[in-house]
Short mmCIF file of C-alpha atoms in Angstrom, two decimals:
data_model
loop_
_atom_site.label_atom_id
_atom_site.label_comp_id
_atom_site.label_asym_id
_atom_site.label_seq_id
_atom_site.Cartn_x
_atom_site.Cartn_y
_atom_site.Cartn_z
CA MET A 1 -36.25 3.30 80.56
CA LYS A 2 -36.16 5.90 78.05
CA PHE A 3 -34.25 5.88 74.99
CA ARG A 4 -33.26 9.43 74.05
CA ALA A 5 -32.92 9.82 70.65
CA LYS A 6 -30.48 13.04 69.26
CA ILE A 7 -29.91 14.04 65.67
CA VAL A 8 -28.23 16.70 64.55
CA ASP A 9 -28.45 16.40 60.78
CA GLY A 10 -31.17 17.28 58.51
CA ALA A 11 -30.63 14.95 55.67
CA CYS A 12 -29.98 11.93 58.65
CA LEU A 13 -33.02 13.40 60.13
CA ASN A 14 -35.39 13.16 57.10
CA HIS A 15 -34.31 9.18 56.33
CA PHE A 16 -34.63 8.53 60.00
CA THR A 17 -37.96 9.51 59.92
CA ARG A 18 -39.00 7.77 56.47
CA VAL A 19 -37.33 4.67 58.03
CA SER A 20 -39.44 4.85 61.31
CA ASN A 21 -42.63 5.32 59.47
CA MET A 22 -41.82 2.52 56.90
CA ILE A 23 -41.80 0.20 60.03
CA ALA A 24 -44.21 1.30 62.06
CA LYS A 25 -46.71 0.47 59.49
CA LEU A 26 -45.14 -3.26 59.63
CA ALA A 27 -44.76 -3.48 63.19
CA LYS A 28 -46.68 -2.26 66.40
CA THR A 29 -43.26 -2.93 68.58
CA CYS A 30 -39.96 -3.98 67.37
CA THR A 31 -36.30 -4.33 69.28
CA LEU A 32 -34.03 -1.24 68.03
CA ARG A 33 -30.64 -2.69 68.54
CA ILE A 34 -27.64 -0.02 68.55
CA SER A 35 -24.28 -0.65 67.76
CA PRO A 36 -21.13 1.76 67.05
CA ASP A 37 -21.70 2.05 63.55
CA LYS A 38 -25.29 0.57 62.47
CA LEU A 39 -28.96 0.66 63.82
CA ASN A 40 -30.92 -2.34 63.89
CA PHE A 41 -35.05 -2.46 63.41
CA ILE A 42 -35.46 -6.04 64.51
CA LEU A 43 -38.96 -8.40 64.32
CA SER A 44 -38.59 -11.62 65.29
CA ASP A 45 -41.69 -13.45 65.91
CA LYS A 46 -41.02 -17.15 64.97
CA VAL A 47 -41.50 -18.05 61.31
CA ALA A 48 -42.58 -21.77 62.84
CA ASN A 49 -45.70 -20.28 64.62
CA GLY A 50 -46.63 -18.77 61.20
CA GLY A 51 -45.15 -15.09 62.19
CA VAL A 52 -43.44 -13.06 60.07
CA SER A 53 -40.03 -12.05 61.10
CA MET A 54 -37.48 -8.27 60.09
CA TRP A 55 -34.21 -7.35 60.17
CA CYS A 56 -33.58 -3.46 58.84
CA GLU A 57 -30.07 -1.96 58.83
CA LEU A 58 -29.35 1.64 58.80
CA GLU A 59 -25.57 2.64 58.45
CA GLN A 60 -24.04 5.42 61.41
CA LEU A 61 -26.09 8.40 60.56
CA SER A 62 -23.63 11.85 59.84
CA LEU A 63 -20.63 12.63 62.31
CA SER A 64 -21.09 16.57 60.90
CA SER A 65 -23.14 19.29 63.05
CA SER A 66 -25.73 21.55 62.05
CA ASN A 67 -27.94 24.13 63.55
CA ARG A 68 -30.63 21.82 63.50
CA ILE A 69 -30.96 19.36 66.49
CA VAL A 70 -34.00 17.16 67.14
CA THR A 71 -33.91 15.65 70.55
CA HIS A 72 -37.10 12.68 71.20
CA ASP A 73 -37.44 10.50 74.58
CA ILE A 74 -39.07 7.12 73.25
CA PRO A 75 -40.11 4.60 76.13
CA VAL A 76 -38.25 1.72 76.41
CA LYS A 77 -37.80 -1.90 77.69
CA VAL A 78 -34.17 -3.15 77.89
CA ILE A 79 -33.47 -6.66 76.81
CA PRO A 80 -31.12 -8.83 78.93
CA ARG A 81 -27.69 -9.30 77.77
CA LYS A 82 -28.71 -13.10 77.98
CA LEU A 83 -31.73 -13.02 75.22
CA TRP A 84 -29.34 -11.18 73.03
CA LYS A 85 -28.56 -14.77 70.90
CA ASP A 86 -31.92 -14.48 69.81
CA LEU A 87 -31.87 -11.36 68.50
CA GLN A 88 -28.92 -11.95 65.59
CA GLU A 89 -29.39 -10.96 61.33
CA PRO A 90 -31.77 -14.03 60.10
CA THR A 91 -29.92 -16.77 58.10
CA VAL A 92 -31.27 -16.24 55.11
CA PRO A 93 -32.56 -20.23 53.39
CA GLU A 94 -31.13 -20.92 50.28
CA ALA A 95 -34.23 -20.17 47.88
CA ASP A 96 -35.08 -22.79 44.68
CA VAL A 97 -35.83 -18.97 42.79
CA SER A 98 -34.68 -15.20 43.50
CA ILE A 99 -36.07 -12.85 41.24
CA TYR A 100 -36.03 -8.88 41.34
CA LEU A 101 -39.41 -7.76 42.02
CA PRO A 102 -41.72 -5.61 39.81
CA ALA A 103 -42.35 -1.83 41.20
CA LEU A 104 -43.69 -2.23 44.67
CA LYS A 105 -46.84 0.02 44.17
CA THR A 106 -47.86 -2.04 41.19
CA MET A 107 -48.08 -5.03 43.31
CA LYS A 108 -49.58 -3.34 45.75
CA SER A 109 -52.63 -2.24 43.72
CA VAL A 110 -52.86 -5.87 42.18
CA VAL A 111 -52.75 -7.33 45.92
CA GLU A 112 -55.01 -4.85 47.24
CA LYS A 113 -57.65 -6.25 44.80
CA MET A 114 -57.03 -9.97 45.09
CA LYS A 115 -57.85 -9.64 49.32
CA ASN A 116 -61.01 -8.91 48.73
CA ILE A 117 -61.45 -12.56 47.35
CA SER A 118 -59.23 -14.76 49.46
CA ASN A 119 -57.07 -14.62 52.25
CA HIS A 120 -54.23 -16.70 50.35
CA LEU A 121 -51.96 -16.14 48.03
CA ILE A 122 -49.53 -17.84 45.78
CA ILE A 123 -46.27 -16.28 44.39
CA GLU A 124 -44.21 -17.98 42.46
CA ALA A 125 -41.32 -17.64 40.35
CA ASN A 126 -38.99 -19.03 37.76
CA LEU A 127 -34.97 -18.40 36.63
CA ASN A 128 -36.88 -17.39 33.25
CA GLY A 129 -37.72 -13.68 34.82
CA GLU A 130 -41.17 -14.44 34.91
CA LEU A 131 -43.48 -13.88 38.33
CA ASN A 132 -47.18 -14.92 38.84
CA LEU A 133 -49.24 -14.01 41.81
CA LYS A 134 -51.89 -15.91 41.99
CA ILE A 135 -55.33 -16.70 44.06
CA GLU A 136 -57.21 -19.67 44.32
CA THR A 137 -61.02 -20.35 45.50
CA GLU A 138 -63.73 -22.94 44.80
CA LEU A 139 -65.41 -20.54 42.00
CA VAL A 140 -62.61 -18.00 40.34
CA CYS A 141 -58.48 -18.48 39.67
CA ILE A 142 -56.82 -15.18 38.87
CA THR A 143 -53.54 -14.99 38.26
CA THR A 144 -51.48 -11.38 37.44
CA HIS A 145 -48.39 -12.51 34.91
CA PHE A 146 -44.99 -10.23 35.50
CA LYS A 147 -42.17 -10.84 32.90
CA ASP A 148 -39.22 -9.77 32.06
CA LEU A 149 -38.10 -8.96 35.60
CA GLY A 150 -34.78 -10.52 35.86
CA ASN A 151 -32.76 -12.55 38.43
CA PRO A 152 -29.68 -11.85 40.41
CA PRO A 153 -26.91 -12.95 38.95
CA LEU A 154 -26.40 -16.20 41.17
CA ALA A 155 -30.01 -17.06 40.57
CA SER A 156 -29.30 -16.93 37.13
CA GLU A 157 -26.27 -19.44 37.44
CA ASN A 158 -28.69 -21.90 39.97
CA THR A 159 -28.85 -25.98 38.60
CA SER A 160 -30.85 -26.58 41.71
CA GLN A 161 -34.16 -27.14 38.97
CA ASP A 162 -31.82 -29.47 36.41
CA GLY A 163 -31.87 -26.73 33.82
CA ASN A 164 -35.35 -26.08 33.79
CA SER A 165 -35.38 -22.15 33.85
CA GLU A 166 -39.07 -22.22 33.26
CA GLN A 167 -40.16 -24.35 36.16
CA MET A 168 -41.76 -22.46 39.08
CA ALA A 169 -41.14 -22.23 42.61
CA GLU A 170 -44.42 -21.23 44.76
CA VAL A 171 -45.71 -20.30 47.99
CA GLN A 172 -48.71 -19.73 49.67
CA ILE A 173 -48.87 -16.91 51.95
CA ASP A 174 -51.46 -14.53 53.87
CA ILE A 175 -52.57 -12.33 51.80
CA ARG A 176 -52.80 -9.89 54.54
CA LYS A 177 -49.22 -10.10 55.88
CA LEU A 178 -47.84 -9.54 51.91
CA LEU A 179 -50.12 -6.46 51.71
CA GLN A 180 -48.67 -5.13 55.33
CA PHE A 181 -45.28 -5.27 53.58
CA LEU A 182 -46.13 -3.59 50.49
CA ALA A 183 -47.89 -1.14 52.52
CA GLY A 184 -45.30 0.29 54.24
CA GLN A 185 -43.09 0.60 51.49
CA GLN A 186 -43.55 4.30 50.79
CA VAL A 187 -40.52 4.88 48.27
CA ASN A 188 -39.56 2.30 45.73
CA PRO A 189 -36.08 0.88 46.99
CA THR A 190 -33.15 0.85 44.58
CA LYS A 191 -33.36 -3.19 44.46
CA ALA A 192 -35.77 -5.29 45.82
CA THR A 193 -35.11 -9.31 45.08
CA CYS A 194 -37.84 -11.88 46.48
CA ASN A 195 -36.08 -15.20 47.27
CA ILE A 196 -38.80 -18.20 46.93
CA VAL A 197 -38.33 -21.37 49.09
CA ARG A 198 -40.43 -23.95 47.95
CA ASN A 199 -43.33 -24.37 50.36
CA LYS A 200 -41.55 -23.02 53.18
CA ILE A 201 -40.95 -19.35 52.90
CA VAL A 202 -40.60 -16.14 51.01
CA HIS A 203 -37.92 -13.63 51.52
CA PHE A 204 -37.73 -10.26 50.54
CA ASP A 205 -34.66 -8.07 50.52
CA LEU A 206 -34.70 -4.49 49.72
CA LEU A 207 -31.58 -2.37 49.39
CA HIS A 208 -32.20 1.64 49.72
CA GLU A 209 -29.93 4.02 49.19
CA ASP A 210 -27.89 3.73 52.48
CA ALA A 211 -30.62 1.47 54.76
CA SER A 212 -31.68 -2.50 53.93
CA LEU A 213 -34.66 -4.28 54.81
CA GLN A 214 -35.16 -8.49 54.74
CA TYR A 215 -38.18 -9.43 55.40
CA PHE A 216 -39.65 -13.15 56.04
CA ILE A 217 -43.11 -14.20 55.43
CA PRO A 218 -43.90 -18.32 56.29
CA ALA A 219 -46.06 -20.63 53.88
CA LEU A 220 -49.18 -21.25 55.06
CA SER A 221 -49.56 -25.30 56.35
#
């Protein structure tokens, strides 16, 4: 079966292309969910089994028409209705720490260098606007520090850390999965947040002008 994408607005076409290119760098295949007012790209690998998951949402494309019409047929496999319940927006776990991210290109440059030393990376952050990227091996320990990043308002009010804003929450993840996520971000989002559930999962929440992306990377056991 084929899915036919027909876009009549030039600006929407460019935006859809940018988002599609971003998704292509994150996954070879994904689920596409179409509703009257939204379009979702979904990757639902089981986090419990070490897989990443993703939820990307685009608001409706423009209802206006122009002279530029692009039609593209894409082979698809229709998912039975009985499985739709498994493709809902993921529940965001309550984070121990939420923090704004530095420039993603800067993060990517740091992680690329670290990848040559270790397959594992520790992300740690606190409610004082500090985030560290750290690798540890038998021979070396390397840490890159980011300061004054700021925390989302609700996170700053979080009292789960007994009022100690400098206490770090950390999670160790597969460095290749983080690098794949960063490599897919060609344009800096208007807002980028990292939510850490200590020793369980890291949740990245990116907001673009008219699209949002949630990406989950599980902790290494």
